[in-house]
C-alpha cells in the first residue's frame, strides 16, 4: 500500500489531514494557559496590595501610638504603602491594556504572553522589594536596642525569602518561555 493510499484512508476516517494541527484543541490549551496566568496574576496583585497596604497601616499605627516612635518603621511603612500603590496602579494599567488583543487563537496567545511577561516583571520587582524591606527592618530592630542576634535572625529570614522569591520568579519565567516557544512554532508553520 502506498503512502498516498494510507493518507486517503486516514483522511476519510477522521476527516482531517494526516499532518494537521487540531486548532480547536490548541486554542483550548492556549485559553487554559491564559486563564491560569490571569488567575495567578490576580492573586499575586491582590495579595501584594492587601499585605503591603495592611502591614503598612499596622506598622504606622503601632509606631504612632508607641511613645518612642522609630523613624525606620515609619520609612518601612511608607515604603510598603508605596509598593501597594505601585502594584495597584500596575494592575489598573494591565487591565486597561487587555482591550488591544483580538480574540483569535493568535490574539489569545499574544494576550497570554503579555500577562506572563507582566507576571515575570511583577515577581522580579517584588523579589527585589525584599531587600529594602529587610534593610529597614534590621535597622529598626537595631535602633530599638534589640540584640544583634535578633537582627541576624531577621536578616536570615529575609535572605531565605529572597531566594524563595527567585525560585518563584523562575517558575513564571518558564511559563512565559513555554508560551513564547508555542508562538514561535505557530508562526513558523
Short mmCIF file of N, CA and C in Angstrom, two decimals:
data_model
loop_
_atom_site.label_atom_id
_atom_site.label_comp_id
_atom_site.label_asym_id
_atom_site.label_seq_id
_atom_site.Cartn_x
_atom_site.Cartn_y
_atom_site.Cartn_z
N UNK A 1 0.84 -1.16 0.00
CA UNK A 1 0.00 0.00 0.00
C UNK A 1 0.90 1.24 0.00
N UNK A 2 0.60 2.16 -0.85
CA UNK A 2 1.36 3.39 -0.99
C UNK A 2 1.03 4.36 0.14
N UNK A 3 1.92 5.30 0.35
CA UNK A 3 1.69 6.32 1.38
C UNK A 3 0.45 7.14 1.08
N UNK A 4 0.26 7.50 -0.18
CA UNK A 4 -0.91 8.29 -0.55
C UNK A 4 -2.21 7.53 -0.27
N UNK A 5 -2.20 6.22 -0.50
CA UNK A 5 -3.39 5.43 -0.21
C UNK A 5 -3.69 5.42 1.30
N UNK A 6 -2.63 5.28 2.11
CA UNK A 6 -2.82 5.28 3.56
C UNK A 6 -3.34 6.66 4.03
N UNK A 7 -2.82 7.71 3.42
CA UNK A 7 -3.25 9.05 3.79
C UNK A 7 -4.72 9.25 3.44
N UNK A 8 -5.16 8.75 2.29
CA UNK A 8 -6.56 8.88 1.90
C UNK A 8 -7.47 8.14 2.87
N UNK A 9 -7.05 6.94 3.28
CA UNK A 9 -7.84 6.18 4.24
C UNK A 9 -7.93 6.94 5.56
N UNK A 10 -6.81 7.46 6.02
CA UNK A 10 -6.79 8.22 7.27
C UNK A 10 -7.70 9.45 7.17
N UNK A 11 -7.59 10.16 6.05
CA UNK A 11 -8.41 11.36 5.86
C UNK A 11 -9.89 11.03 5.84
N UNK A 12 -10.26 9.95 5.25
CA UNK A 12 -11.68 9.61 5.20
C UNK A 12 -12.20 9.15 6.56
N UNK A 13 -11.33 8.54 7.37
CA UNK A 13 -11.77 8.09 8.69
C UNK A 13 -11.96 9.26 9.66
N UNK A 14 -11.07 10.21 9.64
CA UNK A 14 -11.09 11.30 10.61
C UNK A 14 -11.56 12.62 10.04
N UNK A 15 -11.67 12.70 8.74
CA UNK A 15 -11.97 13.95 8.07
C UNK A 15 -10.96 15.03 8.40
N UNK A 16 -9.75 14.61 8.71
CA UNK A 16 -8.66 15.53 8.97
C UNK A 16 -7.43 15.04 8.22
N UNK A 17 -6.62 15.99 7.72
CA UNK A 17 -5.38 15.56 7.08
C UNK A 17 -4.47 14.88 8.10
N UNK A 18 -3.60 14.04 7.61
CA UNK A 18 -2.72 13.25 8.47
C UNK A 18 -1.82 14.14 9.33
N UNK A 19 -1.32 15.21 8.75
CA UNK A 19 -0.38 16.05 9.47
C UNK A 19 -1.01 17.39 9.87
N UNK A 20 -2.25 17.41 10.18
CA UNK A 20 -2.93 18.64 10.55
C UNK A 20 -2.81 18.90 12.06
N UNK A 21 -2.88 20.15 12.40
CA UNK A 21 -2.90 20.56 13.79
C UNK A 21 -4.36 20.72 14.19
N UNK A 22 -4.73 20.13 15.28
CA UNK A 22 -6.08 20.29 15.78
C UNK A 22 -6.18 21.68 16.40
N UNK A 23 -6.69 22.62 15.61
CA UNK A 23 -6.71 24.02 16.04
C UNK A 23 -7.63 24.24 17.23
N UNK A 24 -8.72 23.52 17.29
CA UNK A 24 -9.65 23.68 18.41
C UNK A 24 -8.98 23.26 19.72
N UNK A 25 -8.32 22.12 19.71
CA UNK A 25 -7.64 21.65 20.92
C UNK A 25 -6.51 22.60 21.30
N UNK A 26 -5.78 23.09 20.31
CA UNK A 26 -4.69 24.02 20.57
C UNK A 26 -5.22 25.33 21.17
N UNK A 27 -6.31 25.82 20.61
CA UNK A 27 -6.90 27.06 21.12
C UNK A 27 -7.40 26.87 22.56
N UNK A 28 -7.99 25.72 22.84
CA UNK A 28 -8.43 25.44 24.22
C UNK A 28 -7.23 25.38 25.17
N UNK A 29 -6.13 24.82 24.70
CA UNK A 29 -4.91 24.74 25.53
C UNK A 29 -4.37 26.15 25.80
N UNK A 30 -4.39 27.00 24.78
CA UNK A 30 -3.93 28.38 24.95
C UNK A 30 -4.83 29.12 25.93
N UNK A 31 -6.14 28.93 25.77
CA UNK A 31 -7.09 29.59 26.68
C UNK A 31 -6.89 29.10 28.12
N UNK A 32 -6.59 27.81 28.28
CA UNK A 32 -6.35 27.26 29.61
C UNK A 32 -5.11 27.91 30.24
N UNK A 33 -4.03 28.02 29.46
CA UNK A 33 -2.81 28.65 29.97
C UNK A 33 -3.06 30.13 30.28
N UNK A 34 -3.87 30.77 29.45
CA UNK A 34 -4.19 32.18 29.67
C UNK A 34 -4.98 32.36 30.96
N UNK A 35 -5.99 31.51 31.17
CA UNK A 35 -6.78 31.60 32.40
C UNK A 35 -5.92 31.34 33.64
N UNK A 36 -5.02 30.38 33.54
CA UNK A 36 -4.14 30.08 34.66
C UNK A 36 -3.23 31.27 34.97
N UNK A 37 -2.70 31.90 33.91
CA UNK A 37 -1.86 33.08 34.10
C UNK A 37 -2.63 34.23 34.72
N UNK A 38 -3.87 34.46 34.26
CA UNK A 38 -4.70 35.51 34.84
C UNK A 38 -4.98 35.24 36.31
N UNK A 39 -5.28 34.00 36.62
CA UNK A 39 -5.60 33.64 38.00
C UNK A 39 -4.41 33.91 38.92
N UNK A 40 -3.25 33.47 38.52
CA UNK A 40 -2.04 33.66 39.33
C UNK A 40 -1.71 35.14 39.45
N UNK A 41 -1.84 35.86 38.35
CA UNK A 41 -1.54 37.29 38.36
C UNK A 41 -2.50 38.05 39.26
N UNK A 42 -3.79 37.74 39.17
CA UNK A 42 -4.77 38.41 40.03
C UNK A 42 -4.49 38.14 41.50
N UNK A 43 -4.20 36.90 41.83
CA UNK A 43 -3.89 36.57 43.23
C UNK A 43 -2.63 37.30 43.69
N UNK A 44 -1.60 37.31 42.86
CA UNK A 44 -0.35 37.99 43.22
C UNK A 44 -0.58 39.47 43.45
N UNK A 45 -1.34 40.09 42.55
CA UNK A 45 -1.59 41.52 42.68
C UNK A 45 -2.37 41.84 43.96
N UNK A 46 -3.48 41.11 44.16
CA UNK A 46 -4.31 41.40 45.33
C UNK A 46 -3.58 41.09 46.64
N UNK A 47 -2.82 40.00 46.66
CA UNK A 47 -2.05 39.70 47.87
C UNK A 47 -1.03 40.80 48.16
N UNK A 48 -0.36 41.26 47.11
CA UNK A 48 0.63 42.33 47.30
C UNK A 48 -0.04 43.60 47.83
N UNK A 49 -1.15 43.98 47.22
CA UNK A 49 -1.84 45.20 47.64
C UNK A 49 -2.33 45.07 49.08
N UNK A 50 -2.99 43.96 49.38
CA UNK A 50 -3.56 43.79 50.72
C UNK A 50 -2.49 43.62 51.80
N UNK A 51 -1.49 42.79 51.52
CA UNK A 51 -0.45 42.54 52.53
C UNK A 51 0.40 43.79 52.75
N UNK A 52 0.87 44.39 51.67
CA UNK A 52 1.70 45.59 51.84
C UNK A 52 0.89 46.74 52.44
N UNK A 53 -0.30 46.96 51.94
CA UNK A 53 -1.13 48.05 52.47
C UNK A 53 -1.53 47.82 53.91
N UNK A 54 -1.98 46.60 54.22
CA UNK A 54 -2.38 46.29 55.59
C UNK A 54 -1.22 46.36 56.56
N UNK A 55 -0.09 45.82 56.15
CA UNK A 55 1.09 45.84 57.02
C UNK A 55 1.59 47.26 57.22
N UNK A 56 1.55 48.07 56.17
CA UNK A 56 1.98 49.47 56.30
C UNK A 56 1.09 50.21 57.29
N UNK A 57 -0.21 50.01 57.19
CA UNK A 57 -1.14 50.67 58.13
C UNK A 57 -0.90 50.17 59.56
N UNK A 58 -0.70 48.88 59.71
CA UNK A 58 -0.45 48.32 61.04
C UNK A 58 0.85 48.88 61.64
N UNK A 59 1.92 48.88 60.85
CA UNK A 59 3.21 49.38 61.34
C UNK A 59 3.08 50.85 61.70
N UNK A 60 2.44 51.62 60.85
CA UNK A 60 2.27 53.05 61.14
C UNK A 60 1.45 53.25 62.42
N UNK A 61 0.36 52.50 62.55
CA UNK A 61 -0.50 52.63 63.73
C UNK A 61 0.23 52.28 65.01
N UNK A 62 0.92 51.15 65.01
CA UNK A 62 1.64 50.73 66.21
C UNK A 62 2.74 51.72 66.55
N UNK A 63 3.46 52.16 65.55
CA UNK A 63 4.57 53.08 65.77
C UNK A 63 4.06 54.46 66.21
N UNK A 64 2.92 54.87 65.71
CA UNK A 64 2.36 56.18 66.06
C UNK A 64 1.93 56.23 67.52
N UNK A 65 1.31 55.15 68.00
CA UNK A 65 0.82 55.13 69.37
C UNK A 65 1.88 54.73 70.39
N UNK A 66 3.03 54.31 69.91
CA UNK A 66 4.13 53.97 70.81
C UNK A 66 4.80 55.29 71.24
N UNK A 67 5.25 55.35 72.46
CA UNK A 67 5.81 56.61 72.97
C UNK A 67 7.09 57.00 72.23
N UNK A 68 7.95 56.05 72.00
CA UNK A 68 9.20 56.36 71.28
C UNK A 68 9.11 55.79 69.88
N UNK A 69 8.61 56.59 68.96
CA UNK A 69 8.45 56.14 67.57
C UNK A 69 9.79 55.91 66.90
N UNK A 70 9.84 54.89 66.09
CA UNK A 70 11.06 54.52 65.39
C UNK A 70 10.98 55.06 63.96
N UNK A 71 11.95 55.89 63.60
CA UNK A 71 11.97 56.51 62.28
C UNK A 71 12.02 55.44 61.19
N UNK A 72 12.79 54.38 61.41
CA UNK A 72 12.93 53.33 60.40
C UNK A 72 11.60 52.62 60.15
N UNK A 73 10.79 52.52 61.17
CA UNK A 73 9.48 51.89 60.99
C UNK A 73 8.56 52.77 60.16
N UNK A 74 8.64 54.08 60.35
CA UNK A 74 7.86 55.00 59.51
C UNK A 74 8.31 54.90 58.05
N UNK A 75 9.61 54.81 57.86
CA UNK A 75 10.13 54.68 56.49
C UNK A 75 9.67 53.34 55.88
N UNK A 76 9.71 52.28 56.69
CA UNK A 76 9.26 50.97 56.21
C UNK A 76 7.78 51.01 55.86
N UNK A 77 6.97 51.64 56.70
CA UNK A 77 5.54 51.75 56.42
C UNK A 77 5.30 52.53 55.13
N UNK A 78 6.03 53.62 54.94
CA UNK A 78 5.89 54.41 53.71
C UNK A 78 6.31 53.59 52.49
N UNK A 79 7.41 52.83 52.62
CA UNK A 79 7.88 52.00 51.52
C UNK A 79 6.84 50.94 51.14
N UNK A 80 6.28 50.31 52.15
CA UNK A 80 5.30 49.26 51.88
C UNK A 80 4.01 49.85 51.30
N UNK A 81 3.60 51.00 51.77
CA UNK A 81 2.42 51.65 51.20
C UNK A 81 2.68 52.04 49.74
N UNK A 82 3.88 52.53 49.47
CA UNK A 82 4.26 52.84 48.08
C UNK A 82 4.25 51.60 47.20
N UNK A 83 4.71 50.47 47.74
CA UNK A 83 4.70 49.21 46.99
C UNK A 83 3.28 48.77 46.69
N UNK A 84 2.38 48.93 47.66
CA UNK A 84 0.98 48.56 47.45
C UNK A 84 0.34 49.44 46.38
N UNK A 85 0.62 50.73 46.44
CA UNK A 85 0.06 51.65 45.44
C UNK A 85 0.63 51.37 44.04
N UNK A 86 1.92 51.09 43.99
CA UNK A 86 2.53 50.75 42.69
C UNK A 86 1.88 49.51 42.09
N UNK A 87 1.66 48.49 42.90
CA UNK A 87 1.03 47.27 42.42
C UNK A 87 -0.39 47.53 41.95
N UNK A 88 -1.12 48.35 42.69
CA UNK A 88 -2.49 48.68 42.31
C UNK A 88 -2.54 49.45 40.99
N UNK A 89 -1.66 50.42 40.82
CA UNK A 89 -1.61 51.18 39.57
C UNK A 89 -1.20 50.27 38.41
N UNK A 90 -0.25 49.39 38.64
CA UNK A 90 0.17 48.44 37.60
C UNK A 90 -0.97 47.52 37.21
N UNK A 91 -1.76 47.10 38.16
CA UNK A 91 -2.92 46.25 37.88
C UNK A 91 -3.93 46.99 37.00
N UNK A 92 -4.21 48.23 37.34
CA UNK A 92 -5.15 49.02 36.54
C UNK A 92 -4.65 49.18 35.11
N UNK A 93 -3.37 49.47 34.95
CA UNK A 93 -2.78 49.59 33.61
C UNK A 93 -2.87 48.28 32.84
N UNK A 94 -2.59 47.17 33.52
CA UNK A 94 -2.66 45.87 32.85
C UNK A 94 -4.08 45.58 32.38
N UNK A 95 -5.05 45.85 33.20
CA UNK A 95 -6.44 45.57 32.84
C UNK A 95 -6.88 46.47 31.68
N UNK A 96 -6.47 47.73 31.69
CA UNK A 96 -6.81 48.62 30.56
C UNK A 96 -6.15 48.18 29.26
N UNK A 97 -4.98 47.60 29.35
CA UNK A 97 -4.25 47.16 28.16
C UNK A 97 -4.81 45.89 27.54
N UNK A 98 -5.73 45.21 28.23
CA UNK A 98 -6.28 43.97 27.70
C UNK A 98 -7.15 44.18 26.48
N UNK A 99 -7.63 45.38 26.27
CA UNK A 99 -8.54 45.66 25.15
C UNK A 99 -7.85 45.59 23.79
N UNK A 100 -6.54 45.63 23.76
CA UNK A 100 -5.83 45.68 22.49
C UNK A 100 -5.68 44.33 21.80
N UNK A 101 -6.06 43.26 22.46
CA UNK A 101 -5.89 41.93 21.89
C UNK A 101 -7.19 41.43 21.29
N UNK A 102 -7.10 40.86 20.08
CA UNK A 102 -8.30 40.26 19.49
C UNK A 102 -8.50 38.86 20.06
N UNK A 103 -9.65 38.30 19.83
CA UNK A 103 -10.00 37.02 20.44
C UNK A 103 -9.83 35.86 19.46
N UNK A 104 -8.77 35.91 18.69
CA UNK A 104 -8.41 34.77 17.85
C UNK A 104 -7.39 33.93 18.60
N UNK A 105 -7.00 32.83 18.01
CA UNK A 105 -6.01 31.98 18.67
C UNK A 105 -4.70 32.75 18.84
N UNK A 106 -4.25 33.45 17.81
CA UNK A 106 -3.00 34.21 17.91
C UNK A 106 -3.15 35.38 18.88
N UNK A 107 -4.32 36.02 18.88
CA UNK A 107 -4.56 37.12 19.81
C UNK A 107 -4.58 36.64 21.25
N UNK A 108 -5.23 35.49 21.48
CA UNK A 108 -5.25 34.94 22.84
C UNK A 108 -3.85 34.53 23.29
N UNK A 109 -3.07 34.00 22.37
CA UNK A 109 -1.69 33.63 22.70
C UNK A 109 -0.86 34.87 23.02
N UNK A 110 -1.01 35.92 22.22
CA UNK A 110 -0.28 37.17 22.49
C UNK A 110 -0.72 37.76 23.83
N UNK A 111 -2.00 37.66 24.12
CA UNK A 111 -2.52 38.16 25.40
C UNK A 111 -1.95 37.35 26.56
N UNK A 112 -1.90 36.04 26.42
CA UNK A 112 -1.33 35.18 27.47
C UNK A 112 0.15 35.50 27.68
N UNK A 113 0.87 35.76 26.60
CA UNK A 113 2.29 36.12 26.72
C UNK A 113 2.44 37.47 27.41
N UNK A 114 1.56 38.40 27.09
CA UNK A 114 1.60 39.71 27.73
C UNK A 114 1.37 39.60 29.24
N UNK A 115 0.41 38.80 29.64
CA UNK A 115 0.13 38.60 31.07
C UNK A 115 1.31 37.89 31.74
N UNK A 116 1.88 36.90 31.05
CA UNK A 116 3.03 36.19 31.61
C UNK A 116 4.23 37.13 31.77
N UNK A 117 4.45 38.01 30.79
CA UNK A 117 5.54 38.97 30.89
C UNK A 117 5.31 39.93 32.06
N UNK A 118 4.07 40.35 32.23
CA UNK A 118 3.72 41.22 33.36
C UNK A 118 3.97 40.50 34.68
N UNK A 119 3.60 39.23 34.76
CA UNK A 119 3.80 38.46 35.99
C UNK A 119 5.28 38.30 36.29
N UNK A 120 6.09 38.08 35.26
CA UNK A 120 7.54 37.97 35.45
C UNK A 120 8.10 39.28 35.99
N UNK A 121 7.66 40.39 35.40
CA UNK A 121 8.13 41.70 35.84
C UNK A 121 7.68 41.99 37.28
N UNK A 122 6.43 41.66 37.60
CA UNK A 122 5.91 41.89 38.95
C UNK A 122 6.67 41.04 39.97
N UNK A 123 6.91 39.79 39.66
CA UNK A 123 7.63 38.93 40.62
C UNK A 123 9.08 39.40 40.77
N UNK A 124 9.67 39.90 39.70
CA UNK A 124 11.03 40.43 39.77
C UNK A 124 11.08 41.64 40.71
N UNK A 125 10.14 42.56 40.54
CA UNK A 125 10.11 43.75 41.39
C UNK A 125 9.81 43.40 42.84
N UNK A 126 8.88 42.49 43.06
CA UNK A 126 8.55 42.11 44.43
C UNK A 126 9.69 41.35 45.09
N UNK A 127 10.45 40.62 44.29
CA UNK A 127 11.63 39.92 44.85
C UNK A 127 12.67 40.94 45.30
N UNK A 128 12.95 41.92 44.45
CA UNK A 128 13.94 42.93 44.83
C UNK A 128 13.40 43.86 45.91
N UNK A 129 12.10 43.92 46.07
CA UNK A 129 11.50 44.72 47.12
C UNK A 129 11.82 44.15 48.51
N UNK A 130 12.17 42.89 48.55
CA UNK A 130 12.53 42.26 49.83
C UNK A 130 13.78 42.91 50.42
N UNK A 131 14.70 43.35 49.56
CA UNK A 131 15.97 43.92 50.06
C UNK A 131 15.77 45.20 50.86
N UNK A 132 15.08 46.21 50.34
CA UNK A 132 14.91 47.42 51.17
C UNK A 132 14.05 47.16 52.41
N UNK A 133 13.05 46.29 52.28
CA UNK A 133 12.24 45.99 53.46
C UNK A 133 13.07 45.29 54.52
N UNK A 134 13.92 44.37 54.11
CA UNK A 134 14.80 43.69 55.06
C UNK A 134 15.77 44.64 55.72
N UNK A 135 16.36 45.53 54.92
CA UNK A 135 17.31 46.51 55.46
C UNK A 135 16.62 47.42 56.47
N UNK A 136 15.45 47.93 56.12
CA UNK A 136 14.72 48.82 57.03
C UNK A 136 14.30 48.09 58.30
N UNK A 137 13.92 46.83 58.18
CA UNK A 137 13.53 46.06 59.37
C UNK A 137 14.73 45.82 60.28
N UNK A 138 15.86 45.46 59.69
CA UNK A 138 17.08 45.24 60.50
C UNK A 138 17.50 46.54 61.18
N UNK A 139 17.46 47.66 60.45
CA UNK A 139 17.81 48.95 61.06
C UNK A 139 16.85 49.30 62.20
N UNK A 140 15.58 48.98 62.03
CA UNK A 140 14.60 49.23 63.08
C UNK A 140 14.88 48.38 64.32
N UNK A 141 15.20 47.12 64.09
CA UNK A 141 15.50 46.22 65.22
C UNK A 141 16.72 46.72 65.98
N UNK A 142 17.76 47.12 65.25
CA UNK A 142 18.97 47.62 65.90
C UNK A 142 18.71 48.95 66.60
N UNK A 143 17.86 49.80 66.01
CA UNK A 143 17.57 51.10 66.61
C UNK A 143 16.76 50.96 67.90
N UNK A 144 15.97 49.90 68.00
CA UNK A 144 15.18 49.66 69.21
C UNK A 144 16.02 49.06 70.33
N UNK A 145 17.30 48.82 70.09
CA UNK A 145 18.18 48.30 71.13
C UNK A 145 18.07 46.80 71.33
N UNK A 146 17.55 46.10 70.36
CA UNK A 146 17.45 44.64 70.46
C UNK A 146 18.83 44.03 70.26
N UNK A 147 18.93 42.77 70.60
CA UNK A 147 20.18 42.03 70.45
C UNK A 147 20.58 41.95 68.98
N UNK A 148 21.87 41.89 68.75
CA UNK A 148 22.38 41.73 67.38
C UNK A 148 21.90 40.40 66.80
N UNK A 149 21.72 39.41 67.67
CA UNK A 149 21.26 38.10 67.20
C UNK A 149 19.83 38.16 66.67
N UNK A 150 19.03 39.01 67.25
CA UNK A 150 17.67 39.19 66.72
C UNK A 150 17.76 39.79 65.31
N UNK A 151 18.64 40.77 65.14
CA UNK A 151 18.83 41.39 63.82
C UNK A 151 19.37 40.36 62.82
N UNK A 152 20.27 39.50 63.27
CA UNK A 152 20.80 38.46 62.39
C UNK A 152 19.69 37.48 62.00
N UNK A 153 18.85 37.11 62.96
CA UNK A 153 17.72 36.22 62.67
C UNK A 153 16.76 36.83 61.65
N UNK A 154 16.47 38.12 61.80
CA UNK A 154 15.61 38.82 60.84
C UNK A 154 16.27 38.85 59.47
N UNK A 155 17.56 39.11 59.46
CA UNK A 155 18.30 39.15 58.20
C UNK A 155 18.28 37.79 57.50
N UNK A 156 18.47 36.72 58.26
CA UNK A 156 18.42 35.37 57.68
C UNK A 156 17.04 35.10 57.10
N UNK A 157 16.00 35.52 57.80
CA UNK A 157 14.63 35.35 57.29
C UNK A 157 14.46 36.04 55.94
N UNK A 158 14.94 37.27 55.82
CA UNK A 158 14.79 37.99 54.57
C UNK A 158 15.66 37.41 53.45
N UNK A 159 16.82 36.87 53.79
CA UNK A 159 17.66 36.21 52.77
C UNK A 159 16.96 34.96 52.25
N UNK A 160 16.36 34.18 53.13
CA UNK A 160 15.60 32.99 52.70
C UNK A 160 14.42 33.41 51.85
N UNK A 161 13.74 34.49 52.23
CA UNK A 161 12.62 34.99 51.44
C UNK A 161 13.07 35.43 50.05
N UNK A 162 14.24 36.05 49.99
CA UNK A 162 14.78 36.49 48.70
C UNK A 162 15.04 35.30 47.78
N UNK A 163 15.63 34.25 48.30
CA UNK A 163 15.90 33.07 47.48
C UNK A 163 14.62 32.33 47.10
N UNK A 164 13.65 32.30 48.00
CA UNK A 164 12.35 31.70 47.66
C UNK A 164 11.67 32.51 46.56
N UNK A 165 11.81 33.82 46.61
CA UNK A 165 11.28 34.68 45.55
C UNK A 165 11.95 34.39 44.22
N UNK A 166 13.22 34.05 44.23
CA UNK A 166 13.93 33.68 42.99
C UNK A 166 13.39 32.39 42.41
N UNK A 167 13.09 31.44 43.29
CA UNK A 167 12.50 30.17 42.84
C UNK A 167 11.15 30.44 42.17
N UNK A 168 10.32 31.25 42.81
CA UNK A 168 9.01 31.59 42.25
C UNK A 168 9.16 32.34 40.93
N UNK A 169 10.10 33.27 40.88
CA UNK A 169 10.33 34.05 39.65
C UNK A 169 10.72 33.14 38.49
N UNK A 170 11.53 32.13 38.75
CA UNK A 170 11.93 31.20 37.69
C UNK A 170 10.75 30.39 37.17
N UNK A 171 9.79 30.07 38.03
CA UNK A 171 8.59 29.37 37.57
C UNK A 171 7.84 30.25 36.56
N UNK A 172 7.69 31.53 36.87
CA UNK A 172 6.98 32.44 35.97
C UNK A 172 7.74 32.64 34.66
N UNK A 173 9.08 32.70 34.75
CA UNK A 173 9.88 32.83 33.54
C UNK A 173 9.71 31.61 32.64
N UNK A 174 9.67 30.41 33.24
CA UNK A 174 9.50 29.19 32.45
C UNK A 174 8.13 29.15 31.78
N UNK A 175 7.09 29.59 32.48
CA UNK A 175 5.75 29.63 31.87
C UNK A 175 5.72 30.59 30.69
N UNK A 176 6.34 31.73 30.85
CA UNK A 176 6.40 32.71 29.75
C UNK A 176 7.17 32.13 28.58
N UNK A 177 8.27 31.44 28.87
CA UNK A 177 9.09 30.85 27.82
C UNK A 177 8.30 29.78 27.05
N UNK A 178 7.51 28.97 27.75
CA UNK A 178 6.69 27.96 27.07
C UNK A 178 5.72 28.61 26.08
N UNK A 179 5.11 29.71 26.49
CA UNK A 179 4.18 30.41 25.60
C UNK A 179 4.91 31.01 24.40
N UNK A 180 6.10 31.55 24.62
CA UNK A 180 6.87 32.12 23.51
C UNK A 180 7.31 31.04 22.53
N UNK A 181 7.68 29.85 23.03
CA UNK A 181 8.05 28.74 22.16
C UNK A 181 6.85 28.33 21.31
N UNK A 182 5.69 28.25 21.92
CA UNK A 182 4.47 27.91 21.20
C UNK A 182 4.17 28.94 20.13
N UNK A 183 4.33 30.22 20.46
CA UNK A 183 4.10 31.27 19.48
C UNK A 183 5.08 31.17 18.31
N UNK A 184 6.34 30.88 18.59
CA UNK A 184 7.33 30.73 17.53
C UNK A 184 7.00 29.53 16.63
N UNK A 185 6.53 28.46 17.23
CA UNK A 185 6.16 27.28 16.43
C UNK A 185 4.96 27.59 15.53
N UNK A 186 4.00 28.30 16.06
CA UNK A 186 2.82 28.66 15.26
C UNK A 186 3.18 29.62 14.13
N UNK A 187 4.08 30.52 14.39
CA UNK A 187 4.49 31.48 13.35
C UNK A 187 5.31 30.81 12.27
N UNK A 188 6.02 29.75 12.61
CA UNK A 188 6.87 29.07 11.62
C UNK A 188 6.07 28.12 10.73
N UNK A 189 4.84 27.77 11.15
CA UNK A 189 4.01 26.87 10.34
C UNK A 189 3.37 27.57 9.19
#
